[in-house]
Short mmCIF file of C-alpha atoms in Angstrom, two decimals:
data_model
loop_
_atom_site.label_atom_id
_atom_site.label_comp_id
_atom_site.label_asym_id
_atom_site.label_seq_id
_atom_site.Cartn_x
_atom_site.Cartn_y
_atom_site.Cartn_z
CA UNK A 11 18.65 -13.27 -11.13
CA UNK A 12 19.53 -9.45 -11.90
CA UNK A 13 17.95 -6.87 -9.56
CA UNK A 14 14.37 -6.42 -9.58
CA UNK A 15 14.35 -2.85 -9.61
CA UNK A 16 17.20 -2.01 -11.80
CA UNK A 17 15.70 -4.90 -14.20
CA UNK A 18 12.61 -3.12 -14.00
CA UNK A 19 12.47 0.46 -16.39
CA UNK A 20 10.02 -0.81 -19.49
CA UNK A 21 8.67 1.76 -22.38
CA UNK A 22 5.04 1.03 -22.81
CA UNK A 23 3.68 0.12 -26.29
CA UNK A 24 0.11 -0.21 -25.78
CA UNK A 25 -2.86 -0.35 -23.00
CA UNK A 26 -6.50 -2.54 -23.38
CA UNK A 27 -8.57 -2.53 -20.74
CA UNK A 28 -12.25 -4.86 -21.06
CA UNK A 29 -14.72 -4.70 -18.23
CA UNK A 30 -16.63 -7.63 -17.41
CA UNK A 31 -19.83 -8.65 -14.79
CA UNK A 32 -18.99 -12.11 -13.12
CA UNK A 33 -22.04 -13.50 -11.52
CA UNK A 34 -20.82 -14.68 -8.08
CA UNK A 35 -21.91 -18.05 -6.72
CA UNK A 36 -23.09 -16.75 -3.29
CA UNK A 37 -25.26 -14.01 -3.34
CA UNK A 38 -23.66 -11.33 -1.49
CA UNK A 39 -25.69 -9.54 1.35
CA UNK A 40 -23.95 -6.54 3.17
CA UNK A 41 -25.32 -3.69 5.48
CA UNK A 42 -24.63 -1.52 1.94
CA UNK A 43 -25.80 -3.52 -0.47
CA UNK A 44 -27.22 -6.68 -2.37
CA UNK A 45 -24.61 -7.96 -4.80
CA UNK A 46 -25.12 -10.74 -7.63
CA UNK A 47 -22.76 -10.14 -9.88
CA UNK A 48 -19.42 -8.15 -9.67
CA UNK A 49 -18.19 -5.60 -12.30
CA UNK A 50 -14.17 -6.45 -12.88
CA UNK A 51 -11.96 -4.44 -14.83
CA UNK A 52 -8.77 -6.25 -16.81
CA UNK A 53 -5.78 -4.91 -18.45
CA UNK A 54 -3.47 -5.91 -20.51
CA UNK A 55 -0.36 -3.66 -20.66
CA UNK A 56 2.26 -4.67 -23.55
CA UNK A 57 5.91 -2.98 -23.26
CA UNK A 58 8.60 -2.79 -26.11
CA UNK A 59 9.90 -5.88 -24.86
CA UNK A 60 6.84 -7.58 -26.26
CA UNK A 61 5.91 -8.53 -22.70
CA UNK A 62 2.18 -8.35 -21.96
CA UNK A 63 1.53 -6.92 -17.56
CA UNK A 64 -1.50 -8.40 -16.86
CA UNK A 65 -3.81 -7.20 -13.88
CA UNK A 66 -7.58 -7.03 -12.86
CA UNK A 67 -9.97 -5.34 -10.24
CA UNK A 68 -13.02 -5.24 -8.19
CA UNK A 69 -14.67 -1.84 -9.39
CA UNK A 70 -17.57 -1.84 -6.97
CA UNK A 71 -19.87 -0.22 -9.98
CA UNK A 72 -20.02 -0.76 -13.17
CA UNK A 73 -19.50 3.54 -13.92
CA UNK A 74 -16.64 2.79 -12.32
CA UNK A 75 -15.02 0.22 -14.60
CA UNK A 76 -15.52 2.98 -17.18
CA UNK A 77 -14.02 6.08 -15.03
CA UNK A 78 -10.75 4.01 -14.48
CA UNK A 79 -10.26 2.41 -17.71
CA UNK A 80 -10.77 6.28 -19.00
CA UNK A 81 -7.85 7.10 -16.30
CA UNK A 82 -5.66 4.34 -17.64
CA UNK A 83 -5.52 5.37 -20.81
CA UNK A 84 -5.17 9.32 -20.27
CA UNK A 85 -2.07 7.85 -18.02
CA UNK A 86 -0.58 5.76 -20.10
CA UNK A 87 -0.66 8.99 -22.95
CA UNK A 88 1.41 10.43 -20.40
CA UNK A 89 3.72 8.15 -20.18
CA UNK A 90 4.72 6.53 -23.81
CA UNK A 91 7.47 7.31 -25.52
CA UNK A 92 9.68 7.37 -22.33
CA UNK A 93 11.09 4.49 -20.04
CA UNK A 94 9.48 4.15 -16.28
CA UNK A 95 9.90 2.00 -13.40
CA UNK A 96 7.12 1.47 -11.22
CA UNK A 97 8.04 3.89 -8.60
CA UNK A 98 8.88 6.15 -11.42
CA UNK A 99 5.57 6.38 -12.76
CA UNK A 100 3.63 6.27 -9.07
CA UNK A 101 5.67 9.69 -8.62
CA UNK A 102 4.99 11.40 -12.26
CA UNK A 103 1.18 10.41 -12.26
CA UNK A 104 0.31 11.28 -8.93
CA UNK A 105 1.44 14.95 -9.45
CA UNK A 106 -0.19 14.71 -13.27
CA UNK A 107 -3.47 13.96 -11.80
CA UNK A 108 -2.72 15.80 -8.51
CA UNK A 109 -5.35 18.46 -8.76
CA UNK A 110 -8.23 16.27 -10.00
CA UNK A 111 -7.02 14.39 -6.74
CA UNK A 112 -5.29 10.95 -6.71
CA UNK A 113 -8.12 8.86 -5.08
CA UNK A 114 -11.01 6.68 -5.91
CA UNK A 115 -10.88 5.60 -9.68
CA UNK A 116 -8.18 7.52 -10.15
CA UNK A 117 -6.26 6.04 -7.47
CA UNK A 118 -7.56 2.58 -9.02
CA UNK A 119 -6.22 3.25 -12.29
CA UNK A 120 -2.95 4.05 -11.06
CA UNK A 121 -2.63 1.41 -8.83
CA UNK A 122 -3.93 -1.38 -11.90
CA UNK A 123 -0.82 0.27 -14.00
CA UNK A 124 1.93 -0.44 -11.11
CA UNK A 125 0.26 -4.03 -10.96
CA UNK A 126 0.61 -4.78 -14.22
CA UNK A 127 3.97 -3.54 -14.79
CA UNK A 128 5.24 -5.07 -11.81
CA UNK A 129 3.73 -8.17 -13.54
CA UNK A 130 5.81 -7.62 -16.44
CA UNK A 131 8.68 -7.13 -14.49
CA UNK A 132 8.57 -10.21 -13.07
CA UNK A 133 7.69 -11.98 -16.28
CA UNK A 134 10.41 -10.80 -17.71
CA UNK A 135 12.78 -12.41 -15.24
CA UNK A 136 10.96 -15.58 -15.36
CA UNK A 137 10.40 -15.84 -11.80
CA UNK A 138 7.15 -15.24 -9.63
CA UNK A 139 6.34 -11.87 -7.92
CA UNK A 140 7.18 -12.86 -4.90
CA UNK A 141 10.19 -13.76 -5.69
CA UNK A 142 11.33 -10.72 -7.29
CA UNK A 143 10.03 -9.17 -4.57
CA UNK A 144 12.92 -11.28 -2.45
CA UNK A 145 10.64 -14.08 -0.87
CA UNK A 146 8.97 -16.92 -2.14
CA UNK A 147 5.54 -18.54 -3.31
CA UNK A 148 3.93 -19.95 -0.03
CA UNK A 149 0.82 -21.60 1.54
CA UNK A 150 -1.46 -19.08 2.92
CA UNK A 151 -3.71 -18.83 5.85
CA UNK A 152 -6.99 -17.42 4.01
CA UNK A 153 -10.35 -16.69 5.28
CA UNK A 154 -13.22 -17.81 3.18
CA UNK A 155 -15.42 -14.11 2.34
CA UNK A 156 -17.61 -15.56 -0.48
CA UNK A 157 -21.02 -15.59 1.02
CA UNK A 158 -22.26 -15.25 4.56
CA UNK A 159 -24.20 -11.97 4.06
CA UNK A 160 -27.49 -10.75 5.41
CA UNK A 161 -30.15 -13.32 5.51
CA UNK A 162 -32.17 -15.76 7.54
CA UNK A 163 -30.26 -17.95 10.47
CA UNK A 164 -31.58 -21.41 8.37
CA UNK A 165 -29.71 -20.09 4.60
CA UNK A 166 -26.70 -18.95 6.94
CA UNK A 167 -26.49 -22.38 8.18
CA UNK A 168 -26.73 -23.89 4.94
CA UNK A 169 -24.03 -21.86 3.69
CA UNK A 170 -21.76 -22.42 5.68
CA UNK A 171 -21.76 -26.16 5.45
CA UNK A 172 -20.76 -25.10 1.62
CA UNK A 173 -18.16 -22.79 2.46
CA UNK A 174 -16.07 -25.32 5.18
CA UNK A 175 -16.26 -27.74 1.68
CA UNK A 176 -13.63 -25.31 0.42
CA UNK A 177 -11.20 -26.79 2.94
CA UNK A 178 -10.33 -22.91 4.89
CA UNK A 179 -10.14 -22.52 8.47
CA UNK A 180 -11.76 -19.19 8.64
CA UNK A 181 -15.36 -17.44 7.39
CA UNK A 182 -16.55 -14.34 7.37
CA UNK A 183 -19.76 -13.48 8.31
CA UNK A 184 -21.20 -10.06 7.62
CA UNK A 185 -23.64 -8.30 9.89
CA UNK A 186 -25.57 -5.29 10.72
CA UNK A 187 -29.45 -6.32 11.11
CA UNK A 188 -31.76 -3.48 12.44
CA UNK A 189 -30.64 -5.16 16.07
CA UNK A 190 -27.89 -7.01 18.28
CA UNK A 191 -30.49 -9.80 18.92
CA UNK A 192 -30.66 -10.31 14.87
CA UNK A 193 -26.61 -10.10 14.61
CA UNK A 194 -26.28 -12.63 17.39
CA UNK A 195 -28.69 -14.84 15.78
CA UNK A 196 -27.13 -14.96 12.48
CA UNK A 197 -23.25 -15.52 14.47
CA UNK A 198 -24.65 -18.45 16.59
CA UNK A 199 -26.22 -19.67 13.22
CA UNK A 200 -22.74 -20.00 11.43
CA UNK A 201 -21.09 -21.51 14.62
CA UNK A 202 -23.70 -24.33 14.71
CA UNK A 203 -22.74 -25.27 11.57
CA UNK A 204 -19.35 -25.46 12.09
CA UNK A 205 -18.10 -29.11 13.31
CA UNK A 206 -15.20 -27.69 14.76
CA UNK A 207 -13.62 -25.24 16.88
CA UNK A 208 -10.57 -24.40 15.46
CA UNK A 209 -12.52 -22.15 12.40
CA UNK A 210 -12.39 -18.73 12.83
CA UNK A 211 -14.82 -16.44 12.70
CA UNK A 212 -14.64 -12.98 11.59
CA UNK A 213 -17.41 -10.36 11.44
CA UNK A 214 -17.21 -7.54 9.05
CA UNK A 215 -20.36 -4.51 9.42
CA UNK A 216 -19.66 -2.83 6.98
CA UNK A 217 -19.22 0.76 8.29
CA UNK A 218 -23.53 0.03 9.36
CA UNK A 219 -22.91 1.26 13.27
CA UNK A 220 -22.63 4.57 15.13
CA UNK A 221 -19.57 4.79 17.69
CA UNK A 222 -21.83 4.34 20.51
CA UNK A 223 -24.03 1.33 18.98
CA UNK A 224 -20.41 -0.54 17.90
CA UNK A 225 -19.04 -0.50 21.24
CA UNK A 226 -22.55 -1.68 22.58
CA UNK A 227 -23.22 -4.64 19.99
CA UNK A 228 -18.88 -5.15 19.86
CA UNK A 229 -19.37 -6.13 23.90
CA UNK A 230 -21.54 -8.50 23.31
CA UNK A 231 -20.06 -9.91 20.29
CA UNK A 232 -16.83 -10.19 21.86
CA UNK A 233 -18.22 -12.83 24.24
CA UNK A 234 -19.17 -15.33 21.41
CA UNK A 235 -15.49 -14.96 20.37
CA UNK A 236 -15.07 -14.10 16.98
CA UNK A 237 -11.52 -13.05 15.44
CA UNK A 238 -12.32 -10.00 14.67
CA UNK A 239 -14.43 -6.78 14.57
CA UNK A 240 -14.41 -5.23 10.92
CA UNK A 241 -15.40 -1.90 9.93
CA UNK A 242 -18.24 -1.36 12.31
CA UNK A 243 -18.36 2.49 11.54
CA UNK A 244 -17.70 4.70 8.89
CA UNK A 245 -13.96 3.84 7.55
CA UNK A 246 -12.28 7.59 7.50
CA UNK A 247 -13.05 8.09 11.14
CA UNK A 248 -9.92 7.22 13.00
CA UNK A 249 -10.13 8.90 15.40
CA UNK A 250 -13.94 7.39 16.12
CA UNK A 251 -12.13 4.02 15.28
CA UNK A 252 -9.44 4.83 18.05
CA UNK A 253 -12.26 5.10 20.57
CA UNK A 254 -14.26 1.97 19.71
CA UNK A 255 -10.99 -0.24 19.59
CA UNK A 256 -10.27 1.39 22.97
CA UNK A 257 -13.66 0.34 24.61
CA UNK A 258 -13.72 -3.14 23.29
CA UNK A 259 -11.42 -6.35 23.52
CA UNK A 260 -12.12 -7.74 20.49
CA UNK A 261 -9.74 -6.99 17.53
CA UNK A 262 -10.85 -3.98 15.62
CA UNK A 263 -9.92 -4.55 11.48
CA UNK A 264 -9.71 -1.43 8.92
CA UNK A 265 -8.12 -0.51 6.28
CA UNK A 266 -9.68 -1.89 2.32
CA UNK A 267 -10.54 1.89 2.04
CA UNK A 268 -7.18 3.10 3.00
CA UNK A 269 -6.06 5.70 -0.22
CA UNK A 270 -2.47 5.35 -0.48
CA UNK A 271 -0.26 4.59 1.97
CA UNK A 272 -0.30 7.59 3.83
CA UNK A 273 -4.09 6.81 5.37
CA UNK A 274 -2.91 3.42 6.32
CA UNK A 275 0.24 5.85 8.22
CA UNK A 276 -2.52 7.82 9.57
CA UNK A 277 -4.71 5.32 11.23
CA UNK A 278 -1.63 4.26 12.84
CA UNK A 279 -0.92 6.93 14.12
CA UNK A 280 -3.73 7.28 16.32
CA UNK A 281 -4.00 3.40 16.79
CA UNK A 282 -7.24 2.96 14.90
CA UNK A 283 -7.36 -0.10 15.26
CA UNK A 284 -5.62 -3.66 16.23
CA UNK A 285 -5.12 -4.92 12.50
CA UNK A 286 -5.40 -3.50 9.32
CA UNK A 287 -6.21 -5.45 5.68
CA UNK A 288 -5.32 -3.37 2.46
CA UNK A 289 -6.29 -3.38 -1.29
CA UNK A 290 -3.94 -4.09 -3.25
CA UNK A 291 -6.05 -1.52 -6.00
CA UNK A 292 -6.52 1.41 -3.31
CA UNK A 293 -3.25 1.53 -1.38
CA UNK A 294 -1.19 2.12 -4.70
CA UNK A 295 -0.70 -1.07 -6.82
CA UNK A 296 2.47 -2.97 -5.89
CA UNK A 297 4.83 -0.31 -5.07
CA UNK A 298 2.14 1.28 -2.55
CA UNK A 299 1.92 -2.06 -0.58
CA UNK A 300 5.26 -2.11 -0.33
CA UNK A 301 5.14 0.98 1.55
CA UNK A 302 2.29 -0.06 3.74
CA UNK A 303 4.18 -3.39 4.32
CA UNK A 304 6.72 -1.50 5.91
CA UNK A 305 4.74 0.81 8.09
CA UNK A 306 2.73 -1.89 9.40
CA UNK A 307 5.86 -3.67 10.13
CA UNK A 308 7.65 -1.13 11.60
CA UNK A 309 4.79 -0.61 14.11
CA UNK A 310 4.21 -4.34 14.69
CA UNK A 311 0.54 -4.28 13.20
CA UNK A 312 -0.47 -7.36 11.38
CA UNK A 313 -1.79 -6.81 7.72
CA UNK A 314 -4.03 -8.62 5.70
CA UNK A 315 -5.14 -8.13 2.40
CA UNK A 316 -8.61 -7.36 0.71
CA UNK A 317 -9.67 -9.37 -2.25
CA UNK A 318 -7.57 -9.88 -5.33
CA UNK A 319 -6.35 -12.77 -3.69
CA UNK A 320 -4.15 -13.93 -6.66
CA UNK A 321 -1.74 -10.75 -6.81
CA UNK A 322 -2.56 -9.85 -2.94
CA UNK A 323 -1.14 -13.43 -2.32
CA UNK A 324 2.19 -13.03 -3.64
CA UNK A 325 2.47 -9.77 -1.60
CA UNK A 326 1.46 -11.12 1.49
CA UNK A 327 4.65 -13.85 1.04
CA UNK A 328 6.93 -10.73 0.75
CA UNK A 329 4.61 -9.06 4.02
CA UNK A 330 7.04 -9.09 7.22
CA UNK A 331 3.46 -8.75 9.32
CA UNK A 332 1.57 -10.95 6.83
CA UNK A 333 -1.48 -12.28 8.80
CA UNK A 334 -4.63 -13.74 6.29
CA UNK A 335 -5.53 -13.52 2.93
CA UNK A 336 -8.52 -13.04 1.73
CA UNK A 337 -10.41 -15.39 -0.67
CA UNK A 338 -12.84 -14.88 -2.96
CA UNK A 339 -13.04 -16.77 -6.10
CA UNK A 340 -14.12 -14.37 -8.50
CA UNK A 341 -11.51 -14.19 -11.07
CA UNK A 342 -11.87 -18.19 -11.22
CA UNK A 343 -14.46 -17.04 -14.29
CA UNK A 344 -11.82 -14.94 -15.79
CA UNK A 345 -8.38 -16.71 -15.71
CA UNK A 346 -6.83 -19.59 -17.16
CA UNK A 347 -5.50 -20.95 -13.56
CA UNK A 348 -7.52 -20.81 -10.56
CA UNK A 349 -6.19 -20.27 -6.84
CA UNK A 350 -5.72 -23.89 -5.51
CA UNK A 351 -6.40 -25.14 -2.18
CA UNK A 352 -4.60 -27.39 -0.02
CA UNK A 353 -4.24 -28.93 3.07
CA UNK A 354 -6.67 -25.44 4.28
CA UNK A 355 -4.00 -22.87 2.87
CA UNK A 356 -4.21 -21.26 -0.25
CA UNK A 357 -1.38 -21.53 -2.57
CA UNK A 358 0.48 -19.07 -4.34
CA UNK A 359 1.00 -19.41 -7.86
CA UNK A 360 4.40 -20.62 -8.73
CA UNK A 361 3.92 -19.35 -12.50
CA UNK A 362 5.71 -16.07 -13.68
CA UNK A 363 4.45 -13.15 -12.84
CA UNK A 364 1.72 -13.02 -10.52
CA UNK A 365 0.27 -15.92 -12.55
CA UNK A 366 -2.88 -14.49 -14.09
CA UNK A 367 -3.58 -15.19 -17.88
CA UNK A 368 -6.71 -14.46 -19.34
CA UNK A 369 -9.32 -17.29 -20.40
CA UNK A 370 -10.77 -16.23 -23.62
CA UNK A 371 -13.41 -19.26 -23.77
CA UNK A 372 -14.49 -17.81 -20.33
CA UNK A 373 -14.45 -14.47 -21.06
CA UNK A 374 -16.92 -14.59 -24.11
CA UNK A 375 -19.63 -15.99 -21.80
CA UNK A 376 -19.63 -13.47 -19.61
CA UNK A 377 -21.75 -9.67 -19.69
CA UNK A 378 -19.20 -6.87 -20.84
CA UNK A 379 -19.62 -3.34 -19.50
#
């Protein structure tokens, strides 16, 4: 195999981008929001090899499927006509858009465009991404974070039986009710309906609390045992962060809102917090994990990932800190080859590339945006 990076300059021929709304099977209750179906942006990113980077994401709204796709395209303008590698093109559009700011969609957009070139990439030498990337496909420990939002203790119950039928040793269960007696409810809920005691259980609120009020419901959470303590106040604060993770023994979780890697380098700094979980779409695409990998290494922080479990997996593999994946199964209404399960790990695809291919029969069922 020739050297992933050196192997890796491509001249772009063409960009499509198509954004779809995936109804999800769990209704999705959060201290933010009520979510039924998810807007998802793909793109497919041909080079003059003929090789078609493919790569998809979570857009939160479905404006914002149409800000980044409008990004994509002004950046890929930008770009044609020339040869890039991926860590080419994260330095030439992050000063081209540096005054309209590289975050948000922007940040998005670039980060879809390293993902699907370093698809490509790894297409092109026939081998999975984590392998270029100089590991291996593996079995993952993943957390199951389809359902388990805000409702009544007797439908958390109920759902939970469904999720363990995936096989996972981990949930998440989300919280922030108007009190602690509510959020206690709704943990000791969950854990009834779990037959045993090695599942985890993690509790993400959501940025819902006030410094003061997550220290005060985190000390009483901590008792029941759960894994961790996930964004319980707003997710810029690190210094705030800092102070709860201080106060509590619990494990504190951040990071799916870091912008680049330089916020996830900041956090650290001040020791935000015990873990942190990236996206794979906000911390810079590929090449921006990469860097995050490393500083979360170097400081002996485990790292997790946030959603796009198919790509995140194969960067977890190459993740010297790699801790759990997250798994939702969104993109199963999207792509030809679903994440598989097995044994309670989730396995990463073995196919070239990060091993997403669109399913056209799928597609043309769903809403576009």
């Amino acid at each position: 195999m020739t050297n992933g990076l050196s192997a890796g300059v491509q001249r772009i021929r063409s960009l499509t981008t198509r954004g779809m709304l995936v109804p999800l099977k769990f209704t999705l209750g959060t201290s933010a929001a009520i979510v039924k179906a998810v807007p998802l942006l793909l793109v497919d990113l041909l080079n003059e090899d003929g090789v078609t980077g493919r790569a998809y994401t979570f857009c939160y709204r479905p404006s914002g499927a149409v800000a980044i796709s409008s990004h994509l395209f002004e950046a890929v303008d930008l770009l044609k006509g020339k040869d890039f590698t991926p860590f080419d093109v994260t330095q030439t559009l992050s000063r081209q858009f540096a005054l309209l700011g590289v975050t948000g969609t922007v940040r998005m957009a670039l980060s879809l465009l390293d993902m699907a070139m370093w698809d490509a990439i790894a297409q092109m030498q026939r081998v999975p991404l984590s392998s270029l990337l100089r590991s291996s496909p593996k079995s993952l420990r993943a957390y199951d974070s389809r359902g388990l939002g805000l409702m009544l203790p007797d439908r958390l119950a109920e759902e939970t039986k469904t999720l363990l039928e995936s096989g996972l040793g981990a949930v998440k269960l989300r919280l922030g009710y108007p009190s602690l007696s509510e959020d206690l409810a709704a943990l000791n809920a969950v854990r009834r309906s779990i037959p045993r005691d090695d599942v985890a259980i993690m509790v993400d609120y959501n940025q819902a609390l006030t410094s003061a009020e997550a220290i005060r419901r985190g000390r009483e959470l901590e008792k029941e045992g759960i894994y961790w303590l996930e964004e319980p106040i707003a997710h810029e604060d690190y210094e705030a962060s800092a102070a709860v993770a201080r106060e509590l023994k619990v494990p504190i979780q951040i990071g799916e809102n870091f912008n680049g890697p330089e916020n996830l380098l900041r956090a650290i700094s001040v020791q935000a917090s015990d873990y942190v979980m990236v996206d794979v779409a906000r911390i810079g695409g590929v090449t921006g994990w990469l860097h995050a990998a490393g500083m979360a290494a170097a400081h002996g922080i485990e790292m997790s990932s946030h959603l796009m479990p198919e790509i995140s997996a194969h960067l977890l593999c190459a993740t010297p800190s790699a801790h759990w994946l997250e798994y939702v199964d969104w993109a199963d209404a999207i792509i030809e080859e679903p994440l598989k399960i097995h044994d309670g790990m989730v396995l990463t695809s073995e196919r070239a590339g990060s091993g997403i291919s669109w399913d056209e029969a799928k597609l043309r069922r769903l809403e576009t945006i």
